[in-house]
């Protein structure tokens, strides 16, 4: 080693979480030069930031605090990048000695990826989703790098709990980050912090919580702050009545813990549970119901917990029976980015999926009304038995025999008998096709729901 040595500071490719358009890069190290150079009274360790593409000066010269052969400095850097941090020693008026550099850092927003396998990304088909110099990731080996698939690569991992036993693949989040960086004009960082096949209890500190603490350790190792959380989880909680019935309560605890550890209103973007086609020897009605309970808990979480947002995925294909395909991941990434642009960055954009507002009873008909409809609810003249709807009343569960779309924010379900009072309408039919009503303008599907009370006219 020779010259100005950086012992602690940002890593190459690191994204520093910005706050009000800036981030502070803190550095320290030592000076290793000839004794005659150290003897000069006017020696200074200089730190500066330059544009990594053009070499333009970004910050003024910063003289580090120097004590003997030790130095430290903090440099405020505006959002953007790539930047290079340079150090050097100046002495005897204008003589210089070399110093270490840090390359390709950025100042922008960093997102933690949490949940289970569809957060990890297991897309297996082909898709064009190349790396971008504006999207970086913290690898589980402990080093920042340009973001590439699979994000959840555990080669040389420093976090054994996150080690996967299956082949990871494509995820939604590079496309998410590319869309954000393109609209915001600064880089985005991604931190993979989860693992496939884990239930919500692994995140809930009141139960197990190991993966919550594991994610915190990954964020700390990455350098610190994050802007928000990208959450996709729920499959492993569908098979237990106790886990289904308490999902919302337990997820609320997880959100509260994230806000204690990071900041009180940290945004959490969630992906509503998609479908499964892994149904050999299973009761399809039971599968449909079990998954519908989790979907409704996720929908309610976005309504009842401030700063939690939801996007649908029920209309998108899976590639292996339970994992979103690569093309589905591209759409999920775009939907999540649009939600972030609207609710986190206050951009004007239409991106909310239709959500049930009310269900109104009229004899043998139930009319469903939806919010977030910008044209009309449409169902493409699909067969009635392909839709997911059912009604439960005092006589039991019944599915519609017909439906109509009046051309507004509603869909009318028609049954072969009158519906009793105190009925509930559900989206609990087993769905392996993705056929579900949607807004004709946005093409976003309705958010599946469960247990909505039916009211009389």
Short mmCIF file of C-alpha atoms in Angstrom, two decimals:
data_model
loop_
_atom_site.label_atom_id
_atom_site.label_comp_id
_atom_site.label_asym_id
_atom_site.label_seq_id
_atom_site.Cartn_x
_atom_site.Cartn_y
_atom_site.Cartn_z
CA UNK A 1 0.00 0.00 0.00
CA UNK A 2 1.22 3.50 -0.76
CA UNK A 3 -0.19 7.00 -0.65
CA UNK A 4 -3.59 7.84 0.77
CA UNK A 5 -5.25 4.57 1.76
CA UNK A 6 -9.03 4.32 2.19
CA UNK A 7 -9.74 1.90 5.05
CA UNK A 8 -13.44 2.62 5.38
CA UNK A 9 -15.90 4.17 2.96
CA UNK A 10 -18.49 3.34 0.32
CA UNK A 11 -17.90 0.29 -1.85
CA UNK A 12 -17.47 0.37 -5.60
CA UNK A 13 -20.97 0.34 -7.18
CA UNK A 14 -22.69 1.22 -3.91
CA UNK A 15 -25.88 3.25 -3.97
CA UNK A 16 -26.01 5.69 -1.06
CA UNK A 17 -29.54 6.31 0.18
CA UNK A 18 -30.35 9.94 -0.49
CA UNK A 19 -32.11 12.24 1.94
CA UNK A 20 -33.53 15.47 0.52
CA UNK A 21 -31.45 15.07 -2.59
CA UNK A 22 -28.10 14.35 -0.95
CA UNK A 23 -26.09 11.67 0.84
CA UNK A 24 -22.98 11.90 3.00
CA UNK A 25 -20.07 9.67 2.07
CA UNK A 26 -17.95 9.08 5.17
CA UNK A 27 -14.38 7.94 4.67
CA UNK A 28 -11.33 7.32 6.79
CA UNK A 29 -7.93 5.74 6.39
CA UNK A 30 -4.21 6.25 6.72
CA UNK A 31 -1.30 7.83 4.87
CA UNK A 32 1.67 5.72 3.78
CA UNK A 33 4.41 7.87 2.25
CA UNK A 34 8.08 8.66 2.78
CA UNK A 35 9.01 10.20 6.13
CA UNK A 36 10.29 13.33 4.41
CA UNK A 37 6.82 13.89 2.93
CA UNK A 38 5.19 13.38 6.32
CA UNK A 39 7.48 16.04 7.73
CA UNK A 40 5.93 18.85 5.70
CA UNK A 41 3.66 21.08 7.78
CA UNK A 42 1.37 21.95 4.86
CA UNK A 43 0.42 18.36 3.92
CA UNK A 44 -3.29 17.74 3.34
CA UNK A 45 -5.37 14.72 2.40
CA UNK A 46 -7.72 15.88 -0.35
CA UNK A 47 -11.05 14.21 -1.15
CA UNK A 48 -13.12 15.09 -4.20
CA UNK A 49 -15.97 13.63 -6.23
CA UNK A 50 -15.98 13.59 -10.02
CA UNK A 51 -18.48 12.45 -12.65
CA UNK A 52 -17.57 8.89 -13.58
CA UNK A 53 -18.57 9.39 -17.22
CA UNK A 54 -17.13 12.81 -18.02
CA UNK A 55 -14.59 13.57 -15.30
CA UNK A 56 -16.41 16.78 -14.43
CA UNK A 57 -15.87 18.04 -10.89
CA UNK A 58 -18.94 17.40 -8.74
CA UNK A 59 -17.77 18.65 -5.34
CA UNK A 60 -15.28 21.22 -4.17
CA UNK A 61 -11.95 20.03 -2.81
CA UNK A 62 -12.42 18.67 0.69
CA UNK A 63 -9.48 18.69 3.08
CA UNK A 64 -9.71 15.69 5.39
CA UNK A 65 -9.12 15.91 9.11
CA UNK A 66 -5.53 14.65 9.50
CA UNK A 67 -3.96 13.45 12.74
CA UNK A 68 -0.53 11.90 12.36
CA UNK A 69 -0.92 9.31 9.64
CA UNK A 70 -4.69 8.92 10.15
CA UNK A 71 -7.38 10.87 8.30
CA UNK A 72 -11.16 11.10 8.01
CA UNK A 73 -13.63 13.08 5.93
CA UNK A 74 -17.30 13.34 5.00
CA UNK A 75 -18.44 14.55 1.60
CA UNK A 76 -22.01 15.55 0.70
CA UNK A 77 -22.97 14.27 -2.76
CA UNK A 78 -26.09 15.17 -4.72
CA UNK A 79 -28.36 12.51 -6.25
CA UNK A 80 -27.02 11.00 -9.43
CA UNK A 81 -24.02 9.07 -10.61
CA UNK A 82 -21.94 7.25 -11.50
CA UNK A 83 -19.44 9.07 -9.35
CA UNK A 84 -15.79 8.45 -8.55
CA UNK A 85 -14.42 9.45 -5.14
CA UNK A 86 -10.76 10.38 -5.39
CA UNK A 87 -8.19 10.92 -2.66
CA UNK A 88 -4.65 12.23 -2.82
CA UNK A 89 -2.02 13.89 -0.62
CA UNK A 90 -0.93 17.45 -1.32
CA UNK A 91 2.23 18.83 0.28
CA UNK A 92 4.99 21.39 -0.27
CA UNK A 93 2.49 23.82 -1.84
CA UNK A 94 1.55 21.89 -4.99
CA UNK A 95 3.24 18.46 -4.85
CA UNK A 96 0.96 15.42 -4.84
CA UNK A 97 1.00 11.72 -3.92
CA UNK A 98 -1.55 9.24 -5.19
CA UNK A 99 -4.58 8.08 -3.27
CA UNK A 100 -7.20 5.34 -3.41
CA UNK A 101 -10.38 5.72 -5.46
CA UNK A 102 -13.92 4.40 -5.19
CA UNK A 103 -15.65 3.83 -8.53
CA UNK A 104 -19.22 3.82 -9.87
CA UNK A 105 -21.03 4.88 -6.73
CA UNK A 106 -24.44 6.50 -6.95
CA UNK A 107 -26.76 8.55 -4.78
CA UNK A 108 -30.38 7.51 -5.11
CA UNK A 109 -32.94 5.23 -3.49
CA UNK A 110 -32.43 1.72 -2.15
CA UNK A 111 -35.12 -0.96 -1.82
CA UNK A 112 -35.10 -4.09 0.31
CA UNK A 113 -36.60 -7.22 -1.31
CA UNK A 114 -38.52 -9.36 1.20
CA UNK A 115 -41.05 -12.19 1.30
CA UNK A 116 -40.50 -15.62 -0.24
CA UNK A 117 -39.78 -17.26 -3.63
CA UNK A 118 -41.67 -14.87 -5.93
CA UNK A 119 -39.80 -12.03 -4.23
CA UNK A 120 -36.54 -13.90 -4.80
CA UNK A 121 -37.48 -14.48 -8.44
CA UNK A 122 -37.73 -17.95 -9.99
CA UNK A 123 -38.76 -17.04 -13.54
CA UNK A 124 -37.50 -19.76 -15.88
CA UNK A 125 -38.52 -18.64 -19.37
CA UNK A 126 -36.57 -16.27 -21.61
CA UNK A 127 -36.98 -12.50 -21.49
CA UNK A 128 -34.98 -9.45 -22.52
CA UNK A 129 -34.22 -7.69 -19.23
CA UNK A 130 -30.57 -6.63 -19.45
CA UNK A 131 -28.52 -4.90 -16.75
CA UNK A 132 -28.51 -1.13 -16.49
CA UNK A 133 -25.68 1.04 -15.23
CA UNK A 134 -28.35 2.91 -13.23
CA UNK A 135 -29.42 -0.17 -11.22
CA UNK A 136 -27.06 -1.62 -8.66
CA UNK A 137 -27.43 -4.44 -6.13
CA UNK A 138 -25.89 -5.57 -2.88
CA UNK A 139 -24.83 -9.15 -3.54
CA UNK A 140 -25.16 -11.70 -0.76
CA UNK A 141 -21.38 -12.15 -0.99
CA UNK A 142 -21.24 -8.76 0.73
CA UNK A 143 -20.26 -6.61 -2.24
CA UNK A 144 -22.12 -3.99 -4.25
CA UNK A 145 -22.26 -4.57 -8.01
CA UNK A 146 -24.26 -3.78 -11.12
CA UNK A 147 -27.60 -5.59 -10.80
CA UNK A 148 -28.02 -8.82 -12.80
CA UNK A 149 -30.31 -11.83 -12.65
CA UNK A 150 -30.56 -13.81 -10.52
CA UNK A 151 -30.60 -11.12 -7.87
CA UNK A 152 -30.68 -13.76 -5.16
CA UNK A 153 -27.38 -15.42 -6.07
CA UNK A 154 -25.83 -17.06 -3.00
CA UNK A 155 -22.36 -17.70 -4.40
CA UNK A 156 -19.92 -17.08 -1.52
CA UNK A 157 -22.79 -15.81 0.62
CA UNK A 158 -22.09 -14.13 3.92
CA UNK A 159 -25.66 -14.87 5.00
CA UNK A 160 -26.15 -18.66 5.23
CA UNK A 161 -29.79 -18.33 6.28
CA UNK A 162 -30.58 -16.90 2.83
CA UNK A 163 -28.88 -19.71 0.92
CA UNK A 164 -31.20 -21.27 -1.66
CA UNK A 165 -31.45 -24.96 -2.49
CA UNK A 166 -33.32 -24.37 -5.74
CA UNK A 167 -32.29 -22.60 -8.92
CA UNK A 168 -33.17 -18.94 -8.74
CA UNK A 169 -34.00 -17.08 -11.92
CA UNK A 170 -35.61 -13.89 -13.13
CA UNK A 171 -37.33 -11.47 -10.72
CA UNK A 172 -39.47 -8.34 -11.15
CA UNK A 173 -37.11 -5.93 -9.48
CA UNK A 174 -34.52 -4.94 -12.07
CA UNK A 175 -37.34 -3.81 -14.36
CA UNK A 176 -38.92 -2.03 -11.37
CA UNK A 177 -35.65 -0.20 -10.71
CA UNK A 178 -34.99 0.66 -14.36
CA UNK A 179 -38.42 2.28 -14.67
CA UNK A 180 -37.86 4.30 -11.49
CA UNK A 181 -34.38 5.46 -12.45
CA UNK A 182 -35.63 6.44 -15.90
CA UNK A 183 -38.41 8.60 -14.45
CA UNK A 184 -36.48 9.99 -11.47
CA UNK A 185 -33.13 10.62 -13.13
CA UNK A 186 -31.00 8.95 -10.50
CA UNK A 187 -29.83 5.39 -9.71
CA UNK A 188 -31.69 2.73 -7.74
CA UNK A 189 -30.18 0.11 -5.45
CA UNK A 190 -31.62 -3.32 -4.67
CA UNK A 191 -30.95 -5.49 -1.62
CA UNK A 192 -32.07 -9.14 -1.84
CA UNK A 193 -33.07 -10.11 1.69
CA UNK A 194 -35.26 -13.20 1.60
CA UNK A 195 -35.55 -16.88 0.63
CA UNK A 196 -38.07 -19.15 -1.06
CA UNK A 197 -40.52 -21.38 0.75
CA UNK A 198 -40.78 -19.49 4.03
CA UNK A 199 -44.04 -18.67 5.86
CA UNK A 200 -44.92 -15.30 7.37
CA UNK A 201 -43.88 -16.61 10.80
CA UNK A 202 -40.25 -16.39 9.67
CA UNK A 203 -40.73 -12.63 9.39
CA UNK A 204 -42.91 -12.12 12.45
CA UNK A 205 -40.75 -11.57 15.53
CA UNK A 206 -43.66 -12.59 17.75
CA UNK A 207 -43.35 -16.09 16.25
CA UNK A 208 -40.00 -16.93 14.65
CA UNK A 209 -38.65 -13.77 13.03
CA UNK A 210 -35.31 -15.19 11.88
CA UNK A 211 -35.63 -13.75 8.39
CA UNK A 212 -36.60 -10.33 9.69
CA UNK A 213 -33.36 -10.20 11.66
CA UNK A 214 -31.45 -11.72 8.75
CA UNK A 215 -32.75 -8.98 6.43
CA UNK A 216 -31.69 -6.33 8.93
CA UNK A 217 -28.18 -7.76 9.01
CA UNK A 218 -28.03 -7.67 5.20
CA UNK A 219 -29.18 -4.03 5.11
CA UNK A 220 -26.60 -3.07 7.74
CA UNK A 221 -23.86 -4.82 5.78
CA UNK A 222 -24.94 -2.96 2.63
CA UNK A 223 -24.16 0.37 4.25
CA UNK A 224 -27.37 1.45 5.92
CA UNK A 225 -30.50 3.20 4.82
CA UNK A 226 -33.30 2.13 2.50
CA UNK A 227 -36.18 3.97 0.84
CA UNK A 228 -38.78 1.21 0.85
CA UNK A 229 -39.60 -2.49 0.89
CA UNK A 230 -40.71 -4.74 -1.98
CA UNK A 231 -42.80 -7.56 -0.52
CA UNK A 232 -44.13 -10.74 -2.16
CA UNK A 233 -45.17 -13.59 0.15
CA UNK A 234 -48.15 -15.75 1.09
CA UNK A 235 -48.07 -19.15 -0.64
CA UNK A 236 -46.78 -20.98 2.42
CA UNK A 237 -49.54 -19.60 4.62
CA UNK A 238 -52.40 -20.91 2.48
CA UNK A 239 -52.38 -24.47 3.80
CA UNK A 240 -53.11 -23.80 7.48
CA UNK A 241 -56.42 -22.38 8.74
CA UNK A 242 -54.64 -20.76 11.68
CA UNK A 243 -52.08 -19.06 9.43
CA UNK A 244 -54.77 -17.91 6.98
CA UNK A 245 -57.08 -16.49 9.61
CA UNK A 246 -54.29 -14.54 11.36
CA UNK A 247 -52.34 -13.42 8.28
CA UNK A 248 -53.44 -9.78 8.39
CA UNK A 249 -52.75 -9.43 12.10
CA UNK A 250 -49.30 -10.98 11.76
CA UNK A 251 -48.40 -8.99 8.64
CA UNK A 252 -49.36 -5.82 10.47
CA UNK A 253 -46.82 -6.73 13.16
CA UNK A 254 -44.13 -7.25 10.52
CA UNK A 255 -44.88 -3.82 9.02
CA UNK A 256 -44.72 -2.22 12.47
CA UNK A 257 -41.32 -3.84 13.11
CA UNK A 258 -39.98 -2.59 9.77
CA UNK A 259 -41.04 0.90 10.78
CA UNK A 260 -39.36 0.64 14.17
CA UNK A 261 -36.11 -0.47 12.55
CA UNK A 262 -36.05 1.93 9.58
CA UNK A 263 -38.42 4.89 9.76
CA UNK A 264 -42.02 5.28 10.83
CA UNK A 265 -43.72 5.66 7.45
CA UNK A 266 -41.48 3.51 5.25
CA UNK A 267 -43.50 2.47 2.16
CA UNK A 268 -44.14 -1.24 1.60
CA UNK A 269 -45.22 -2.30 -1.89
CA UNK A 270 -46.89 -5.71 -1.86
CA UNK A 271 -47.79 -8.17 -4.62
CA UNK A 272 -51.14 -9.89 -4.16
CA UNK A 273 -50.90 -13.66 -4.40
CA UNK A 274 -51.09 -15.09 -7.91
CA UNK A 275 -52.43 -18.56 -8.75
CA UNK A 276 -51.11 -22.09 -8.43
CA UNK A 277 -51.51 -24.93 -10.91
CA UNK A 278 -49.88 -27.45 -8.54
CA UNK A 279 -53.19 -29.14 -7.76
CA UNK A 280 -52.68 -32.87 -8.29
CA UNK A 281 -54.89 -34.83 -5.87
CA UNK A 282 -56.12 -31.58 -4.28
CA UNK A 283 -59.68 -30.40 -3.78
CA UNK A 284 -59.87 -27.45 -6.17
CA UNK A 285 -62.64 -25.70 -4.26
CA UNK A 286 -60.55 -25.92 -1.11
CA UNK A 287 -57.47 -24.59 -2.91
CA UNK A 288 -59.50 -21.70 -4.31
CA UNK A 289 -60.87 -20.80 -0.90
CA UNK A 290 -57.54 -21.10 0.94
CA UNK A 291 -55.75 -18.83 -1.49
CA UNK A 292 -58.64 -16.35 -1.53
CA UNK A 293 -58.34 -15.81 2.23
CA UNK A 294 -54.68 -14.78 1.92
CA UNK A 295 -55.44 -12.53 -1.07
CA UNK A 296 -58.16 -10.76 0.88
CA UNK A 297 -55.86 -10.27 3.88
CA UNK A 298 -53.32 -8.69 1.52
CA UNK A 299 -55.99 -6.46 -0.01
CA UNK A 300 -57.16 -5.36 3.42
CA UNK A 301 -53.60 -4.68 4.54
CA UNK A 302 -53.26 -2.06 1.81
CA UNK A 303 -56.54 -0.46 2.91
CA UNK A 304 -55.96 -0.58 6.64
CA UNK A 305 -52.21 -0.02 7.10
CA UNK A 306 -50.90 3.40 6.13
CA UNK A 307 -48.07 3.27 3.62
CA UNK A 308 -48.82 -0.27 2.41
CA UNK A 309 -49.66 -0.54 -1.29
CA UNK A 310 -50.77 -3.48 -3.41
CA UNK A 311 -50.60 -4.60 -7.01
CA UNK A 312 -52.47 -7.56 -8.55
CA UNK A 313 -50.86 -10.57 -10.22
CA UNK A 314 -53.81 -12.98 -10.58
CA UNK A 315 -54.03 -12.33 -14.35
CA UNK A 316 -50.41 -13.29 -15.03
CA UNK A 317 -49.02 -16.72 -16.02
CA UNK A 318 -46.82 -18.93 -13.89
CA UNK A 319 -43.88 -20.84 -15.33
CA UNK A 320 -43.75 -23.95 -13.15
CA UNK A 321 -47.04 -24.25 -11.33
CA UNK A 322 -46.46 -21.65 -8.63
CA UNK A 323 -43.74 -19.16 -9.65
CA UNK A 324 -44.37 -16.11 -11.81
CA UNK A 325 -42.96 -16.39 -15.32
CA UNK A 326 -40.30 -13.97 -16.56
CA UNK A 327 -42.85 -12.02 -18.61
CA UNK A 328 -45.11 -11.89 -15.55
CA UNK A 329 -42.19 -10.53 -13.54
CA UNK A 330 -41.70 -7.77 -16.08
CA UNK A 331 -45.34 -6.74 -15.67
CA UNK A 332 -45.15 -6.97 -11.86
CA UNK A 333 -42.04 -4.79 -11.88
CA UNK A 334 -43.82 -2.20 -14.02
CA UNK A 335 -46.94 -2.23 -11.85
CA UNK A 336 -44.87 -1.85 -8.68
CA UNK A 337 -42.86 0.98 -10.24
CA UNK A 338 -46.03 2.82 -11.21
CA UNK A 339 -47.38 2.51 -7.66
CA UNK A 340 -44.07 3.84 -6.32
CA UNK A 341 -44.08 6.73 -8.76
CA UNK A 342 -47.59 7.75 -7.69
CA UNK A 343 -47.49 7.22 -3.94
CA UNK A 344 -43.81 7.59 -3.03
CA UNK A 345 -42.69 10.16 -5.62
CA UNK A 346 -45.98 12.03 -6.21
CA UNK A 347 -45.96 11.58 -9.99
CA UNK A 348 -49.18 11.86 -11.96
CA UNK A 349 -49.98 8.33 -13.11
CA UNK A 350 -53.02 6.03 -13.22
CA UNK A 351 -51.99 2.72 -11.72
CA UNK A 352 -54.49 1.48 -9.08
CA UNK A 353 -56.28 -1.80 -9.71
CA UNK A 354 -60.07 -1.94 -9.39
CA UNK A 355 -61.08 -2.71 -5.81
CA UNK A 356 -64.44 -3.83 -4.49
CA UNK A 357 -66.52 -0.94 -3.14
CA UNK A 358 -69.80 -2.68 -2.34
CA UNK A 359 -72.05 -5.61 -3.23
CA UNK A 360 -75.77 -4.94 -3.68
CA UNK A 361 -78.49 -7.61 -3.57
CA UNK A 362 -81.57 -7.70 -5.77
CA UNK A 363 -83.49 -10.98 -5.80
CA UNK A 364 -81.36 -13.53 -7.66
CA UNK A 365 -78.79 -10.90 -8.66
CA UNK A 366 -75.77 -9.43 -6.88
CA UNK A 367 -74.18 -6.33 -8.38
CA UNK A 368 -70.53 -5.65 -7.55
CA UNK A 369 -69.29 -2.05 -7.67
CA UNK A 370 -65.58 -1.20 -7.87
CA UNK A 371 -63.37 1.79 -7.16
CA UNK A 372 -60.43 2.73 -9.41
CA UNK A 373 -62.35 2.12 -12.63
CA UNK A 374 -61.43 4.60 -15.37
CA UNK A 375 -63.52 3.16 -18.21
CA UNK A 376 -65.65 0.09 -17.42
CA UNK A 377 -65.41 -3.34 -15.86
CA UNK A 378 -65.03 -5.87 -18.65
CA UNK A 379 -64.85 -9.68 -18.67
CA UNK A 380 -64.23 -10.42 -22.39
CA UNK A 381 -67.38 -12.56 -22.58
CA UNK A 382 -65.59 -15.31 -20.68
CA UNK A 383 -67.58 -18.34 -19.60
CA UNK A 384 -69.33 -17.69 -16.31
CA UNK A 385 -67.86 -20.80 -14.67
CA UNK A 386 -64.35 -19.48 -15.39
CA UNK A 387 -64.85 -16.46 -13.15
CA UNK A 388 -63.92 -16.70 -9.49
CA UNK A 389 -67.10 -15.40 -7.87
CA UNK A 390 -69.36 -17.15 -5.39
CA UNK A 391 -71.96 -16.14 -2.81
CA UNK A 392 -72.46 -17.76 0.59
CA UNK A 393 -75.77 -17.31 2.41
CA UNK A 394 -77.81 -19.30 4.93
CA UNK A 395 -78.47 -21.98 2.31
CA UNK A 396 -74.81 -22.47 1.49
CA UNK A 397 -72.35 -21.60 -1.26
CA UNK A 398 -73.64 -20.82 -4.74
CA UNK A 399 -71.91 -19.78 -7.96
CA UNK A 400 -73.41 -17.56 -10.68
CA UNK A 401 -75.01 -19.01 -13.78
CA UNK A 402 -74.58 -15.84 -15.79
CA UNK A 403 -73.24 -12.28 -15.56
CA UNK A 404 -73.39 -8.96 -17.39
CA UNK A 405 -71.14 -5.92 -17.65
CA UNK A 406 -73.36 -2.79 -17.85
CA UNK A 407 -70.55 -0.57 -19.15
CA UNK A 408 -69.69 1.22 -15.91
CA UNK A 409 -67.82 0.34 -12.71
CA UNK A 410 -69.93 -2.72 -11.98
CA UNK A 411 -70.54 -6.34 -12.89
CA UNK A 412 -73.89 -8.06 -12.31
CA UNK A 413 -73.88 -11.70 -11.15
CA UNK A 414 -76.99 -13.79 -11.84
CA UNK A 415 -77.87 -16.89 -9.80
CA UNK A 416 -80.41 -19.69 -10.22
CA UNK A 417 -82.20 -18.81 -6.97
CA UNK A 418 -82.83 -15.81 -4.78
CA UNK A 419 -79.99 -14.86 -2.46
CA UNK A 420 -80.82 -14.78 1.23
CA UNK A 421 -80.06 -11.79 3.47
CA UNK A 422 -76.75 -11.76 5.40
CA UNK A 423 -74.95 -13.12 2.35
CA UNK A 424 -71.27 -12.67 1.49
CA UNK A 425 -69.64 -12.54 -1.91
CA UNK A 426 -66.19 -13.99 -2.53
CA UNK A 427 -63.49 -14.48 -5.16
CA UNK A 428 -62.82 -18.02 -4.01
CA UNK A 429 -63.22 -20.05 -7.20
CA UNK A 430 -60.13 -21.96 -8.27
CA UNK A 431 -58.49 -20.06 -11.10
CA UNK A 432 -55.75 -21.55 -13.27
CA UNK A 433 -56.42 -19.28 -16.27
CA UNK A 434 -56.08 -15.74 -14.97
CA UNK A 435 -59.48 -14.89 -16.44
CA UNK A 436 -60.95 -12.22 -14.20
CA UNK A 437 -62.80 -8.93 -14.82
CA UNK A 438 -60.63 -5.88 -15.40
CA UNK A 439 -60.79 -2.14 -16.12
CA UNK A 440 -60.97 -1.69 -19.88
CA UNK A 441 -58.80 1.47 -19.68
CA UNK A 442 -55.92 0.36 -17.46
CA UNK A 443 -56.23 -3.37 -18.24
CA UNK A 444 -55.61 -3.98 -14.55
CA UNK A 445 -57.60 -6.88 -13.05
CA UNK A 446 -59.79 -6.47 -10.02
CA UNK A 447 -58.10 -7.24 -6.71
CA UNK A 448 -59.58 -10.58 -5.61
CA UNK A 449 -61.49 -10.29 -2.33
CA UNK A 450 -63.29 -12.46 0.20
CA UNK A 451 -66.14 -12.09 2.68
CA UNK A 452 -67.72 -8.89 1.36
CA UNK A 453 -71.14 -8.35 2.91
CA UNK A 454 -74.03 -8.11 0.44
CA UNK A 455 -76.43 -5.23 1.07
CA UNK A 456 -80.01 -4.87 -0.16
CA UNK A 457 -80.98 -2.10 -2.60
#
